[in-house]
Short mmCIF file of C-alpha atoms in Angstrom, two decimals:
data_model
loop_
_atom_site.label_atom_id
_atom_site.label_comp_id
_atom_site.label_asym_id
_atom_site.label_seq_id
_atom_site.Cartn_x
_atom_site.Cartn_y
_atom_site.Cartn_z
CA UNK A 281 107.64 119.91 -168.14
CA UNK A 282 106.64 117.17 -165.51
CA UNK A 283 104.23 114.05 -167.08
CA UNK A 284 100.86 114.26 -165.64
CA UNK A 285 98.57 111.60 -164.10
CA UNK A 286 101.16 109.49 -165.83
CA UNK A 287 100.73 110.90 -169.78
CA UNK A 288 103.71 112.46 -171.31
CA UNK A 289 104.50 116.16 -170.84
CA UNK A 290 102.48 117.81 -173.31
CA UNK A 291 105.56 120.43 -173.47
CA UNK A 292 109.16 119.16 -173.42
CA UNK A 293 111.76 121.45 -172.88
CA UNK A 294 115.59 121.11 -174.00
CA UNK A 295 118.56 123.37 -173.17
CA UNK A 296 121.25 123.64 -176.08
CA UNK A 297 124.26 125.70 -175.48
CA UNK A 298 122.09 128.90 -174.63
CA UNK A 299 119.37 128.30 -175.83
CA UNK A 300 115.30 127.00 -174.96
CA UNK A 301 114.42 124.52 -176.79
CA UNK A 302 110.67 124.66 -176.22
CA UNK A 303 108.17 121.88 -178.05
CA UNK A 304 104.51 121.42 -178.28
CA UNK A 305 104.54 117.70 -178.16
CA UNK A 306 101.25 116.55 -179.06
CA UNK A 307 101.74 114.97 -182.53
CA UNK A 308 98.32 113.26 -182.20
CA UNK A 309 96.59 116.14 -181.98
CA UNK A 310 99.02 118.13 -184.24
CA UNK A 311 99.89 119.97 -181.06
CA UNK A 312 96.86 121.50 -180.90
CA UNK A 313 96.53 123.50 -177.56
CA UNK A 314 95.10 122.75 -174.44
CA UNK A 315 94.82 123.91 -170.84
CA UNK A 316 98.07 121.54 -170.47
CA UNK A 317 99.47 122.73 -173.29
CA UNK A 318 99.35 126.58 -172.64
CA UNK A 319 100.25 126.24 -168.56
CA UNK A 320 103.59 124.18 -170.04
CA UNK A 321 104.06 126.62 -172.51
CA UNK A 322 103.86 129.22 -169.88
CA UNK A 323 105.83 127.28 -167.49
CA UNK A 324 108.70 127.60 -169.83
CA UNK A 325 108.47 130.66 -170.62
CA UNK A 326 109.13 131.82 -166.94
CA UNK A 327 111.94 129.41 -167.34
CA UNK A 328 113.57 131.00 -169.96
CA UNK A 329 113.06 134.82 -168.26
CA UNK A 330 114.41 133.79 -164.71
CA UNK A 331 118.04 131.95 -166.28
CA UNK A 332 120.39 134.07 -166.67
CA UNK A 333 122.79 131.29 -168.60
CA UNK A 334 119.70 131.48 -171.53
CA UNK A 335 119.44 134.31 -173.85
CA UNK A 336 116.89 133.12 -176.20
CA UNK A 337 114.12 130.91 -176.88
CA UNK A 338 113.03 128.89 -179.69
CA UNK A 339 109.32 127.24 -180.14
CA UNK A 340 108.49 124.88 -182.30
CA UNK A 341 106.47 121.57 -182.83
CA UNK A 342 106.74 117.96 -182.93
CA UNK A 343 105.92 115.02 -185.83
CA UNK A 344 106.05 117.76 -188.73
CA UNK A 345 103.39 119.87 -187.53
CA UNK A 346 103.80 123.67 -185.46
CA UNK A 347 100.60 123.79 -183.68
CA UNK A 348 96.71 123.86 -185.40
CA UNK A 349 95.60 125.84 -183.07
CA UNK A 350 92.97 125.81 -180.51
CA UNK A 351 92.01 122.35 -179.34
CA UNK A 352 88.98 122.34 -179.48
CA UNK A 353 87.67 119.06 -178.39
CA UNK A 354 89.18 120.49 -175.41
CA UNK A 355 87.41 123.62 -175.60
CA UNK A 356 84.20 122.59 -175.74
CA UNK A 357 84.70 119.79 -172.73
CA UNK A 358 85.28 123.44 -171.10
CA UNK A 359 89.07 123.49 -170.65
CA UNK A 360 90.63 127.04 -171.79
CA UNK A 361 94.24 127.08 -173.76
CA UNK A 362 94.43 130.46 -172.23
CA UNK A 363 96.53 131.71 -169.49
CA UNK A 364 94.93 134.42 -167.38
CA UNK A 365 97.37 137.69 -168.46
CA UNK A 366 99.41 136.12 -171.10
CA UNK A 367 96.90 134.87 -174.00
CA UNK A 368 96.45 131.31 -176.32
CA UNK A 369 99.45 129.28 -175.19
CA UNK A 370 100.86 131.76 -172.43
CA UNK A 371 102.03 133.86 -175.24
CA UNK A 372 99.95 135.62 -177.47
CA UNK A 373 99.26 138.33 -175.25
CA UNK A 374 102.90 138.53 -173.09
CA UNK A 375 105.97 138.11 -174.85
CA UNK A 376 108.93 136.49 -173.08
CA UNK A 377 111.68 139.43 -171.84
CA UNK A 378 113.88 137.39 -174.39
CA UNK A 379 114.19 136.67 -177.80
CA UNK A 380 111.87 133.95 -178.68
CA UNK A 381 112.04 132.27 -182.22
CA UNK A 382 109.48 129.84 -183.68
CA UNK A 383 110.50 127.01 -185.82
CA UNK A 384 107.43 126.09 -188.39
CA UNK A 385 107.28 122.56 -190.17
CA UNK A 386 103.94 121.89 -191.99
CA UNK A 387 101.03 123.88 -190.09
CA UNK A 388 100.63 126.85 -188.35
CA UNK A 389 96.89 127.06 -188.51
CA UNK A 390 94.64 129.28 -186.26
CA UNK A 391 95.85 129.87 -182.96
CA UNK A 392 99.36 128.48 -184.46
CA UNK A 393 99.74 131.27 -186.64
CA UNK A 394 99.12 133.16 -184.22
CA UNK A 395 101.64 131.59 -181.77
CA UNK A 396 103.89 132.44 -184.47
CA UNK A 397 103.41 135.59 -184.93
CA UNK A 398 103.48 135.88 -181.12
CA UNK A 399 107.15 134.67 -181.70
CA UNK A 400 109.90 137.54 -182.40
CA UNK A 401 111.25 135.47 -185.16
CA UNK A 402 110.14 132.89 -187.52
CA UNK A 403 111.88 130.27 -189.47
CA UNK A 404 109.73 127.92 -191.82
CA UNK A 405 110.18 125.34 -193.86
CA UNK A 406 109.56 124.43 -197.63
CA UNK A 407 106.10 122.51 -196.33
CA UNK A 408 104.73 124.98 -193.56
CA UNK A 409 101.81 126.60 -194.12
CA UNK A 410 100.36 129.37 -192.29
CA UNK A 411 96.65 130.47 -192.34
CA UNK A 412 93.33 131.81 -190.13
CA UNK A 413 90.29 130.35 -190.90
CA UNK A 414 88.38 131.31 -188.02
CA UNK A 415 85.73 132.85 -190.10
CA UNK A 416 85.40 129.74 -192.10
CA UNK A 417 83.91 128.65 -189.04
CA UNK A 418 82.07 131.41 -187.96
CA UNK A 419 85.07 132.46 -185.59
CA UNK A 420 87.11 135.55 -184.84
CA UNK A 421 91.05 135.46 -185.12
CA UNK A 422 91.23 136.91 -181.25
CA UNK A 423 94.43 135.51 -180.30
CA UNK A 424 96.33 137.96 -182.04
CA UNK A 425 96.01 138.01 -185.57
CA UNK A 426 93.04 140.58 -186.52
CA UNK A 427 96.08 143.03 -184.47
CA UNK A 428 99.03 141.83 -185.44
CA UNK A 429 98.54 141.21 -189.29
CA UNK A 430 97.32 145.02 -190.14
CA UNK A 431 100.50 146.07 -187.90
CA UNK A 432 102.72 143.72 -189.94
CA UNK A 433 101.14 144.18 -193.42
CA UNK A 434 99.92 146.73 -196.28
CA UNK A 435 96.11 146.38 -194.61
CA UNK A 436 94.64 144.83 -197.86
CA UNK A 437 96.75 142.06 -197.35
CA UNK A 438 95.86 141.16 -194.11
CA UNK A 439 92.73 141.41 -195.01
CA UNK A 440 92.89 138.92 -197.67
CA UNK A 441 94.63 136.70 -195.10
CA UNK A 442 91.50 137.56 -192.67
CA UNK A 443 88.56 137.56 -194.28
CA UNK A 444 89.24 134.83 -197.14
CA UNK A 445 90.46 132.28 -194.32
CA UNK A 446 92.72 130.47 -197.03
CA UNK A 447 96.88 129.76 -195.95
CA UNK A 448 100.05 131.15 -197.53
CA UNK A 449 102.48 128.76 -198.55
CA UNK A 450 106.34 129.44 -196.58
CA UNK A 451 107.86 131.21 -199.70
CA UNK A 452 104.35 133.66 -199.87
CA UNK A 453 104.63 134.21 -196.19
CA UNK A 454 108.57 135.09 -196.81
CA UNK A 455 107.99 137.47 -199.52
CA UNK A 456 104.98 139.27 -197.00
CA UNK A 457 107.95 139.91 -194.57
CA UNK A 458 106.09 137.55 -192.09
CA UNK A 459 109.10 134.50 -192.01
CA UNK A 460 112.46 135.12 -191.91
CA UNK A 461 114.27 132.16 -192.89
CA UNK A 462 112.57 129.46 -195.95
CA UNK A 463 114.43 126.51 -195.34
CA UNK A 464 114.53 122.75 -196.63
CA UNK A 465 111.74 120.93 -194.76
CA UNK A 466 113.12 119.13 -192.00
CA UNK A 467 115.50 121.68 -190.83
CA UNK A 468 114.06 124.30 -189.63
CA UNK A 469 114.83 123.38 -185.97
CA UNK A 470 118.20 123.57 -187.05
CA UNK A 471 118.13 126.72 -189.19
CA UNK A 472 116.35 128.28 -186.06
CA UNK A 473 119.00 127.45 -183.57
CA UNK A 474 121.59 128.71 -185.88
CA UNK A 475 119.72 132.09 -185.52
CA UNK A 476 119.59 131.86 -181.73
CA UNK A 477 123.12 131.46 -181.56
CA UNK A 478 123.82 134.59 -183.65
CA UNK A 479 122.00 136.66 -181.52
CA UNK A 480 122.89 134.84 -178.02
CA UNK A 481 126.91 135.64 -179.09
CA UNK A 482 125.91 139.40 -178.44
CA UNK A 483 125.46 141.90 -175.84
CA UNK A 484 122.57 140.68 -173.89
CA UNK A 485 121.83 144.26 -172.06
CA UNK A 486 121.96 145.48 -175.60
CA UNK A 487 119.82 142.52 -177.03
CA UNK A 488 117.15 143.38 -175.01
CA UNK A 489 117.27 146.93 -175.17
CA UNK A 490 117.05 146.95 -178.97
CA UNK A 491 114.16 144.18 -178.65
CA UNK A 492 112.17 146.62 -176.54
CA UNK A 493 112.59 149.48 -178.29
CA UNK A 494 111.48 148.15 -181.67
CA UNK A 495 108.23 146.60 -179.84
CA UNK A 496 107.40 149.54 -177.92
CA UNK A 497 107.78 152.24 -180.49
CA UNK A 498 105.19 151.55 -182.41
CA UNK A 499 102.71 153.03 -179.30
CA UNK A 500 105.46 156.32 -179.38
CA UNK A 501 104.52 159.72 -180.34
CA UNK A 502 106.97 161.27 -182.31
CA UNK A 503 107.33 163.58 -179.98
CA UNK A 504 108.43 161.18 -176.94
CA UNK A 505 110.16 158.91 -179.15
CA UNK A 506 113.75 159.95 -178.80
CA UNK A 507 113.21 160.60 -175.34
CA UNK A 508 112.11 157.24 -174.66
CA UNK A 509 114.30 155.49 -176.54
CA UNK A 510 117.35 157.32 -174.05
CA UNK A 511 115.60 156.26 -171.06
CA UNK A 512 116.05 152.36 -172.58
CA UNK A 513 119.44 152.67 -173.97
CA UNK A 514 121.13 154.88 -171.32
CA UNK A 515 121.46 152.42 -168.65
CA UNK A 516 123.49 149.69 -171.73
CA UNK A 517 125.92 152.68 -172.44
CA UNK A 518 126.77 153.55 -168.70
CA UNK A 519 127.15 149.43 -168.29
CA UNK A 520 130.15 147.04 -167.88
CA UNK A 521 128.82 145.11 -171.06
CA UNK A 522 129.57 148.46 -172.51
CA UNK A 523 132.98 148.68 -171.95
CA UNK A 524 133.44 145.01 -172.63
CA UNK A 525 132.59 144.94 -176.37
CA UNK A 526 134.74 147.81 -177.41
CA UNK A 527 138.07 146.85 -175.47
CA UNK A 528 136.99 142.64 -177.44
CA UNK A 529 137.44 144.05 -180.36
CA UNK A 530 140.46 145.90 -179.72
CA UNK A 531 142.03 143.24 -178.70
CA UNK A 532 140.73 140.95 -181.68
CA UNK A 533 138.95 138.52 -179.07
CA UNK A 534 135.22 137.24 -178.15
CA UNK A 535 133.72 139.25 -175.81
CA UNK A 536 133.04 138.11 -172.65
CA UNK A 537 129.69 139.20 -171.21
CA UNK A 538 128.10 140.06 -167.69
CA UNK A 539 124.71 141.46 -168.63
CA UNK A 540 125.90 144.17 -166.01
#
């Protein structure tokens, strides 16, 4: 993202292979978000959809930290870390069309978490920690965990995670089904771009099919369920993509993609 009034970009944004890399950068504040923040977030996220050459995003945080959350020095100087449609950080609320992985060191706190759990993916390392303690403050988690959480876990446990305020440690969070990946602090950049490369080696028609159909399902009746899942999945049969990954393997050779 572009510096402003002469400060560096509160988001930085770096391309690798196919790939978004996409950073809070605000290590002072341990990328806590702002209006800047969450427009630059946004921004990239728009990026990301409208490429065609990138198939997946991954979020993460500079100088050891994800993101603490709402700034909220910020906040109550009267900027908003909102963006109008899309939630805390441009995300919360809208999803990316593409895979989008975050890549936790130390704290996800607050609205962090939440950014996180935003994310389709989550890789953490040994030191992250991930918590909501909005009511220790007298505060709501609104930006997506008080939904998310009960969706995600046995509803006593997000409870716990709720109501207590107090943070899970990486290896708790893992064992909760809400991190993927627990590796060495330090590398979870790494670890996370790993992941984005598995999944940016497939079909992207197929990708994204399979992406919407496991976040959309949930609101399915069993009764439209199948049909709806046809409607998604017809169009990646009929395609050239299709065709493609079948006659690869035949011939014992990488596919070669068109998303078409």
């Amino acid at each position: 993202m572009s510096p402003v009034g002469g400060r560096p970009a509160p988001v930085r944004t770096e391309v690798r292979d196919q790939t978004l890399v996409i950073t809070l950068d605000r290590p002072e504040a341990r990328n806590a978000v702002d209006a800047a923040v969450a427009a630059g977030v946004a921004e990239a996220l728009d990026h990301l959809d409208a490429t065609a050459e990138l198939r997946v995003g991954v979020l993460t945080g500079a100088g050891g930290t994800f993101c603490s959350g709402m700034d909220l020095k910020a906040f109550l100087a009267g900027e908003s870390p909102m963006v109008e449609g899309r939630g805390l950080a441009g995300l919360t609320q809208r999803a990316p069309e593409k895979p989008l992985i975050a890549a936790v060191e130390g704290w996800a706190l607050a609205g962090g978490f939440e950014i996180a759990l935003a994310c389709d993916l989550v890789v953490a390392a040994e030191d992250a920690r991930f918590g909501v303690p909005e009511v220790k403050r007298g505060l709501v988690a609104a930006a997506g965990a008080a939904l998310r959480l009960p969706e995600l876990l046995p509803l006593p446990i997000a409870l716990e995670l709720l109501l207590t305020g107090d943070p899970v440690d990486a290896r708790r969070a893992a064992d909760l089904g809400l991190v993927n990946r627990v590796v060495p602090t330090g590398l979870a950049l790494e670890a996370a771009l790993e992941l984005a490369a598995r999944i940016a080696a497939n079909g992207p028609l197929a990708v994204a099919a399979s992406r919407r159909i496991a976040r959309a399902s949930r609101g399915w009746s069993n009764e439209e369920q199948w049909q709806r899942q046809e409607e998604v999945t017809l169009p990646v049969l009929l395609s050239e993509d299709a065709q493609e990954g079948p006659r690869a393997f035949a011939e014992k050779r990488a596919p070669r993609w068109q998303g078409r």
